């Protein structure tokens, strides 16, 4: 708010400097603008006004385009245009002239030009770019007024992209000798901070200088920036708490010039802003809060003058006192202040008091008790805004006892209110309270009915959804659930009985769902009757198409329950000729289901809306179809982004043989979010699978084939899709809200006798109301009541079924994993240190064993890593894999990269336990005269260990070395930053970090920097980067054929692709697979004839399964994984490798 | 945060408007009409603050001229209320009795 005061104040002197004597800007009736305004005021109708202005605008248009118009006239025209635009008439034809005027005019004309630009244009307007040069020129001007104008426009509107162009000039102005320029520069920087915070990051220390400026105006403007920055990140500015307190002390103590006084209160808006900053800093921070107590006390004491502005300061002070770490005597004083406000006869103060009370009632419910009679009075206040604020207050003190009264009051207000925003807000609150504290079923259903009919179609869609979910999921008690549902059914039937009632669509949807799902509970009403009611509804003209679908679904459900009823058949017949396709489809589905009773029972089971429906989203029952099509030579499915790329490539002439579709260069490879090629389908007969699966077990053939057969037979039922849609009201998750509310009422206890007895109440009724409203609020000891809150525990527990479900599946899949791939346990972080110790031992064993062979420095790396793998298995299990099932731990995509350097020759010596593991060559990342950085990748089982060597060339020690590589796409364990106090001359240190990929990508660059101090105390920096590929993070996944079959089914994303086959080899399949295995770190699970299955995983645990078969000279691969990105990246590497061969 | 500043006369005509956030020119007219309706319909003994959509209107009347400031939710209404008066005092000083004769034609 005070930024406006600031702007007004800063604008005034420049105005004064422009006009020699005050009052020169006065309008004279003889001026053109004056007569225009006079004419408009005299008109009586809007129509006449628009006629007049249109005429005015056409003259302006004519004049503006005339070449004879002088700048002086242009200035006058601009002013009239501003006025017309302000009245809501479009003058965009003249915007360009405003910019011209700002460019070319002399001082006063320029000023009007700038003013017009700031009023006409917005930040994103394209014409604004034309202004940048003018602003640049004026910033460099020697005329102070021009500089002022340029700074003002920069603080009002400036294109975000052009900030770097003017930033140095504006920064320079912070040192200007005139305080008005410094002030405006600070405001311009504030604007820059708001639209592009990153660009002004480097001048934070200059802001501090502005805060300490000798001119209070500059200091005040800098507070704008600080308030915003502290709001964004309170922890970064705790050290300034003392300064802000000191400033406030000076202001309160009247140390500012008298010019800043307003009705003899020193700089009130500044005080308010400082109080806000203090609240932000002191929140949840005891030590910062302690610094403030004195000055807050002072502020509370000083504000004794009876004037609105002191009350405004008091209000802010109270808010701050209740926001920061509490101090009891301050709280007492603040509470007294609130009391003064609430009891005041001035309505504005009363409002402020209620607002303050609403704010503090969460911490101090007793305060609401003290003022309960006033609150009751406010509830009946003629001014709706007071009522509204009171309801807000009541909403916060609601508990199990007073909920009925409070909700009644809220609904009464809702009946009167016409405002849409109020309705949406209040309806949401009522629904929330009803769900949480409903005393009984009847009340709950009735309240929700009112909510639905009042809230209509404007309310938040999650209200009906939550309601339906509550009904469907039920609570602990089975009988009560039934009662609630039955009551809902009864109340809806009676509602539908009434003639000519117009319910909102959402309400009708709720009604039809409940009737369809639960009318079987009402045994004394025949489903036929319910169906008739619904039919009547269906025939109403006011019903929307969406609602009709809900009703049709409900009728279908009813039909499944009863023996063939004539009404249903009639409806089905009638709507099967309906013009609306969706409805017609519903009708046909209904008909089909009526003919097949068995199927109907199966798809529409009774009271099963909460049962989870098994969905096979990979459409695996179509696998056979797809495989057959592929066999017949159909093109495999390609994800959209791939097709796009092919299209763009196809434009150029292609001399390459067809086959590979992905481009080879990694840089052009983009990973677009790949949609799973599958839609949604339902397979209702899942039980059949397991039988066939077990039957297949033990047979030698690939599991894949068995799988296809299982899925092929079940029919695809589009009907069940609608059923599912209805059955699962979307489960949004209001948990967060719920918990905050819980906290709110946690402090409230159930003791109605706590009400203060000494109340001089005249009105018996009001007291009654009060006792019913404030029952259960207030306590003597809030702390001890924490346990008691269970008394009024939520009746309707909000559950997020979806969440639980996903957690469950997550857990399940993990369990499955650990069962299927025992080595995974070893990858567990917790086991890591132990296992590496073990490795160490085995490693030594291994070196001695192989050192005879390893007489040359380089070894056959492939063999090396294979052999090494033999020794890697850890803890207890000596050898996990037999030799033909051997697994390569690390790919050697370019074999030269992996070398096994003997430590004696090596300048960079890896720690002994690491040098035994597969690792890459040590590569130099960056160097300068003093330092060199090198790195080595160690391919560990559970992560990629990056060892960075820092070597000093300097003859003197280097101190304060800090290495950091903040990565967005990588997960870095241990630490992304390393610090060394000092590095001796000519020595080397190393630091290790474990890396994991957050999201699969083909390759990424690890960028980081090293900062260090040389003798000269200067901080120097060395930047480096290292390319990591997906393959650095891929490890084999060891599983059995059986497990493979199970896993295959559980993955949703699949891709089919043809790859080159190494056809010149003896056994093309095995040769190709071996190449892939060695380079990609895959595990070949099984090879049968012309087919093979392969498994691998992306660390930490994204598996990918491949199925390969030789087909007409190509290798048809079929990949499945939970992550579509992983498949894409892996395919890319497969293609790259096979093409290189 | 202040969103907009309006001066309107008793007949419901806009005399001055300034928006601190970009509002489409066609939306301004409807917004102003709403604001005018909301503020002018209130009596003297009612609160000077009105809720409008998701923000608050703070208004103050000087003879036939009403000044309305639209602020967001976490603003101190009373401080804004006094700000209006401060603004008027400044105008008054600069233009010499502006309230009664100039803005209010």
Coordinates of N, CA, C and O in Angstrom, one line a residue, chain A residues 1 4-5 12 16 19 23 26 29 37 40-41 83 85-90 119 122 262-263 269 272 276 307-309 311-312 315-316 347-349 351-352 355 382-385 388 421, chain B residues 1-2 13-18 20 22 25 28-29 32 42 45-51 53-54 56 73-83 85-87 89-90 94-95 102 105:
Chain A
X1 N 0.8 -1.2 0.0 CA 0.0 0.0 0.0 C 0.9 1.2 0.0 O 0.7 2.1 -0.8
X4 N 2.2 3.2 -2.9 CA 1.5 4.2 -3.7 C 1.7 5.5 -3.0 O 1.9 6.5 -3.7
X5 N 1.7 5.5 -1.7 CA 2.0 6.8 -1.0 C 3.3 7.3 -1.5 O 3.5 8.5 -1.9
X12 N 5.3 14.2 -6.7 CA 4.9 15.6 -6.5 C 6.1 16.5 -6.7 O 5.8 17.5 -7.5
X16 N 6.1 19.7 -9.3 CA 6.4 21.0 -8.8 C 7.5 21.7 -9.7 O 7.4 22.8 -10.0
X19 N 6.0 22.8 -13.1 CA 5.1 23.9 -13.2 C 5.6 25.0 -12.2 O 5.8 24.7 -11.1
X23 N -0.7 25.2 -8.8 CA -2.0 25.5 -9.3 C -2.0 25.8 -10.8 O -3.1 26.0 -11.4
X26 N -4.2 23.7 -13.1 CA -5.7 23.8 -13.0 C -6.3 23.8 -14.4 O -5.8 24.3 -15.4
X29 N -12.0 26.0 -18.1 CA -13.2 25.6 -18.8 C -13.0 25.8 -20.3 O -13.6 25.1 -21.1
X37 N -14.9 17.5 -20.7 CA -15.4 17.0 -19.4 C -16.7 17.6 -19.1 O -17.6 16.9 -18.6
X40 N -19.5 16.0 -21.1 CA -19.8 14.7 -20.7 C -20.6 14.7 -19.4 O -21.6 14.0 -19.2
X41 N -20.2 15.6 -18.5 CA -20.9 15.7 -17.2 C -22.4 16.1 -17.4 O -23.2 15.7 -16.6
X83 N -8.2 10.7 -21.3 CA -9.5 10.8 -20.7 C -10.5 9.8 -21.3 O -11.3 9.2 -20.6
X85 N -9.9 7.0 -22.9 CA -9.5 5.7 -22.6 C -10.0 5.3 -21.2 O -10.4 4.2 -20.9
X86 N -9.8 6.3 -20.3 CA -10.2 6.1 -18.9 C -11.7 5.8 -18.8 O -12.1 5.1 -17.9
X87 N -12.5 6.4 -19.7 CA -13.9 6.2 -19.6 C -14.3 4.9 -20.3 O -15.4 4.5 -20.4
X88 N -13.3 4.2 -20.8 CA -13.5 2.8 -21.3 C -13.7 2.8 -22.9 O -14.3 1.8 -23.4
X89 N -13.1 3.8 -23.6 CA -13.2 3.7 -25.0 C -11.8 3.4 -25.6 O -10.8 4.0 -25.1
X90 N -11.8 2.6 -26.5 CA -10.5 2.1 -27.1 C -9.8 3.2 -27.9 O -10.4 3.7 -28.8
X119 N -0.1 4.7 -19.0 CA -1.6 4.4 -18.8 C -2.1 3.5 -19.9 O -3.0 2.7 -19.6
X122 N 0.5 -2.1 -21.4 CA 0.8 -3.0 -20.3 C 2.1 -3.7 -20.5 O 2.7 -3.6 -21.6
X262 N 1.5 12.6 9.7 CA 0.1 12.7 9.2 C -0.8 12.9 10.4 O -0.8 12.0 11.3
X263 N -1.4 14.0 10.6 CA -2.2 14.3 11.7 C -1.4 14.0 13.0 O -1.9 13.3 13.9
X269 N 2.2 5.1 7.7 CA 2.2 4.0 6.7 C 3.6 3.2 6.7 O 3.6 2.1 6.5
X272 N 3.4 0.9 9.7 CA 2.6 -0.3 9.3 C 3.5 -1.2 8.5 O 3.5 -2.4 8.8
X276 N 4.8 -5.0 9.5 CA 4.6 -6.2 8.7 C 5.9 -7.0 8.5 O 6.0 -8.2 8.5
X307 N -7.4 8.6 16.9 CA -7.5 8.9 15.5 C -7.5 7.6 14.7 O -6.8 6.7 15.1
X308 N -8.2 7.6 13.6 CA -8.2 6.3 12.8 C -6.8 5.8 12.5 O -6.6 4.6 12.5
X309 N -5.9 6.7 12.1 CA -4.6 6.2 11.7 C -3.9 5.5 12.8 O -3.2 4.5 12.6
X311 N -5.4 3.7 15.1 CA -6.0 2.4 15.2 C -5.5 1.5 14.1 O -5.3 0.3 14.3
X312 N -5.2 2.1 12.9 CA -4.7 1.2 11.8 C -3.3 0.7 12.3 O -3.0 -0.5 12.1
X315 N -3.8 -2.0 14.9 CA -4.3 -3.3 14.3 C -3.1 -4.1 13.8 O -3.0 -5.3 14.0
X316 N -2.2 -3.4 13.1 CA -1.1 -4.1 12.5 C -0.2 -4.6 13.6 O 0.4 -5.7 13.6
X347 N -18.2 1.9 13.3 CA -18.4 0.6 12.6 C -17.1 0.1 12.0 O -16.8 -1.1 12.0
X348 N -16.3 1.0 11.5 CA -15.1 0.6 10.9 C -14.2 -0.1 11.9 O -13.5 -1.0 11.5
X349 N -14.2 0.5 13.1 CA -13.3 -0.1 14.1 C -13.9 -1.5 14.5 O -13.1 -2.4 14.8
X351 N -15.4 -3.5 12.6 CA -15.0 -4.5 11.6 C -13.6 -4.9 11.8 O -13.2 -6.1 11.7
X352 N -12.7 -3.9 12.1 CA -11.3 -4.2 12.3 C -11.1 -5.2 13.5 O -10.3 -6.1 13.4
X355 N -12.0 -8.6 12.5 CA -11.0 -9.2 11.7 C -9.8 -9.6 12.5 O -9.3 -10.7 12.3
X382 N -27.1 -5.1 10.6 CA -27.7 -4.8 9.3 C -26.7 -4.8 8.2 O -27.0 -5.0 7.0
X383 N -25.4 -4.5 8.5 CA -24.4 -4.4 7.5 C -23.9 -5.8 7.1 O -23.3 -6.5 8.0
X384 N -24.1 -6.2 5.9 CA -23.7 -7.6 5.5 C -22.2 -7.8 5.7 O -21.8 -9.0 6.0
X385 N -21.4 -6.8 5.5 CA -19.9 -7.0 5.6 C -19.6 -7.4 7.1 O -18.7 -8.3 7.3
X388 N -20.7 -11.0 7.6 CA -19.8 -11.9 6.8 C -18.5 -12.2 7.6 O -18.1 -13.3 7.8
X421 N -19.3 -14.9 -5.4 CA -18.0 -15.3 -4.7 C -18.3 -15.7 -3.3 O -17.8 -16.6 -2.8
Chain B
X1 N -1.8 -4.9 -0.9 CA -1.5 -4.3 -2.1 C -2.7 -3.6 -2.7 O -3.8 -4.2 -2.7
X2 N -2.5 -2.4 -3.2 CA -3.6 -1.7 -3.9 C -3.7 -2.1 -5.3 O -2.7 -2.2 -6.0
X13 N -20.6 8.4 -12.5 CA -19.6 8.5 -13.6 C -18.2 8.5 -13.0 O -17.9 9.0 -12.0
X14 N -17.3 7.8 -13.8 CA -15.9 7.8 -13.4 C -15.3 9.1 -13.7 O -15.3 9.6 -14.8
X15 N -14.6 9.6 -12.7 CA -13.9 10.9 -12.8 C -12.4 10.7 -13.0 O -11.7 11.4 -13.7
X16 N -11.9 9.6 -12.4 CA -10.5 9.3 -12.5 C -10.3 7.9 -12.1 O -11.0 7.3 -11.2
X17 N -9.5 7.2 -12.9 CA -9.2 5.8 -12.6 C -7.7 5.5 -12.8 O -7.1 6.1 -13.7
X18 N -7.2 4.7 -11.9 CA -5.8 4.3 -12.1 C -5.7 2.8 -11.7 O -6.1 2.5 -10.6
X20 N -3.3 -0.5 -11.0 CA -1.9 -0.8 -10.7 C -1.6 -2.2 -11.3 O -0.5 -2.7 -11.2
X22 N -2.7 -4.7 -14.8 CA -3.4 -4.5 -16.0 C -4.8 -5.1 -16.0 O -4.9 -6.3 -15.7
X25 N -9.5 -3.3 -21.0 CA -10.3 -2.0 -21.1 C -11.8 -2.3 -21.0 O -12.6 -1.6 -20.4
X28 N -12.7 -3.2 -17.5 CA -12.7 -2.0 -16.6 C -14.1 -1.4 -16.4 O -14.6 -1.1 -15.3
X29 N -14.8 -1.3 -17.6 CA -16.1 -0.7 -17.5 C -17.1 -1.4 -16.6 O -17.8 -0.8 -15.8
X32 N -16.0 -1.1 -13.0 CA -16.3 0.2 -12.4 C -17.8 0.3 -12.1 O -18.2 0.8 -11.1
X42 N -24.7 2.1 -0.4 CA -24.5 1.9 1.1 C -24.8 3.2 1.8 O -24.6 4.3 1.3
X45 N -24.1 5.0 7.8 CA -23.7 4.3 9.0 C -23.2 2.9 8.8 O -23.0 2.1 9.7
X46 N -23.0 2.6 7.5 CA -22.5 1.3 7.3 C -21.0 1.4 7.1 O -20.4 2.5 6.9
X47 N -20.3 0.2 7.2 CA -18.9 0.1 7.2 C -18.3 0.7 5.9 O -18.9 0.6 4.8
X48 N -17.2 1.3 6.0 CA -16.6 1.9 4.8 C -15.8 0.9 3.9 O -15.1 1.2 3.0
X49 N -16.0 -0.4 4.3 CA -15.3 -1.4 3.5 C -16.3 -2.4 2.9 O -17.3 -2.8 3.6
X50 N -16.2 -2.7 1.7 CA -17.1 -3.7 1.0 C -16.3 -4.8 0.4 O -15.3 -4.6 -0.2
X51 N -16.9 -6.0 0.5 CA -16.3 -7.1 -0.1 C -16.7 -7.1 -1.6 O -17.9 -7.0 -1.9
X53 N -16.0 -9.5 -5.0 CA -15.2 -10.6 -5.5 C -14.1 -11.0 -4.6 O -14.4 -11.1 -3.4
X54 N -12.9 -11.2 -5.0 CA -11.9 -11.6 -4.1 C -11.1 -10.5 -3.5 O -10.0 -10.7 -3.0
X56 N -11.2 -6.3 -1.5 CA -12.0 -5.4 -0.7 C -12.0 -4.0 -1.3 O -11.0 -3.6 -1.9
X73 N -6.7 -9.0 -0.1 CA -7.2 -9.5 1.2 C -6.3 -9.1 2.4 O -6.9 -8.9 3.4
X74 N -5.0 -9.1 2.2 CA -4.3 -8.9 3.5 C -3.8 -7.4 3.7 O -2.8 -7.1 4.3
X75 N -4.6 -6.5 3.2 CA -4.3 -5.1 3.4 C -5.0 -4.6 4.6 O -6.1 -5.2 5.1
X76 N -4.4 -3.6 5.2 CA -5.0 -3.0 6.4 C -6.0 -1.9 5.9 O -5.7 -0.9 5.5
X77 N -7.3 -2.3 6.0 CA -8.3 -1.4 5.4 C -8.4 0.0 6.0 O -8.5 1.0 5.3
X78 N -8.1 0.1 7.3 CA -8.2 1.4 7.9 C -7.1 2.3 7.5 O -7.3 3.5 7.3
X79 N -5.9 1.7 7.2 CA -4.8 2.5 6.8 C -5.1 3.0 5.4 O -4.7 4.1 5.1
X80 N -5.7 2.2 4.6 CA -6.1 2.7 3.2 C -7.1 3.8 3.3 O -7.1 4.7 2.5
X81 N -8.0 3.6 4.2 CA -9.1 4.6 4.4 C -8.5 5.9 4.7 O -8.9 7.0 4.2
X82 N -7.4 5.9 5.6 CA -6.8 7.2 5.9 C -5.9 7.7 4.8 O -5.7 8.9 4.6
X83 N -5.4 6.7 4.0 CA -4.6 7.1 2.8 C -5.4 8.0 1.8 O -4.9 9.0 1.3
X85 N -7.7 10.0 2.7 CA -7.8 11.3 3.2 C -6.5 12.1 3.0 O -6.5 13.3 2.7
X86 N -5.4 11.4 3.1 CA -4.1 12.0 2.9 C -4.1 12.5 1.5 O -3.6 13.6 1.2
X87 N -4.5 11.7 0.6 CA -4.5 12.0 -0.9 C -5.3 13.3 -1.1 O -4.9 14.2 -1.8
X89 N -6.1 15.6 1.1 CA -5.4 16.7 1.7 C -4.3 17.3 0.8 O -4.1 18.5 0.7
X90 N -3.6 16.3 0.2 CA -2.5 16.8 -0.7 C -3.1 17.5 -1.9 O -2.6 18.6 -2.3
X94 N -2.5 21.5 -3.0 CA -1.9 21.8 -4.3 C -2.9 22.6 -5.2 O -2.5 23.6 -5.8
X95 N -4.1 22.2 -5.3 CA -5.0 22.8 -6.2 C -5.9 23.9 -5.5 O -6.8 24.4 -6.2
X102 N -13.3 21.3 -8.5 CA -12.7 20.9 -9.8 C -13.0 19.5 -10.2 O -13.4 19.3 -11.4
X105 N -17.3 18.3 -11.3 CA -17.9 19.3 -12.2 C -19.4 19.3 -12.0 O -20.0 18.2 -12.0

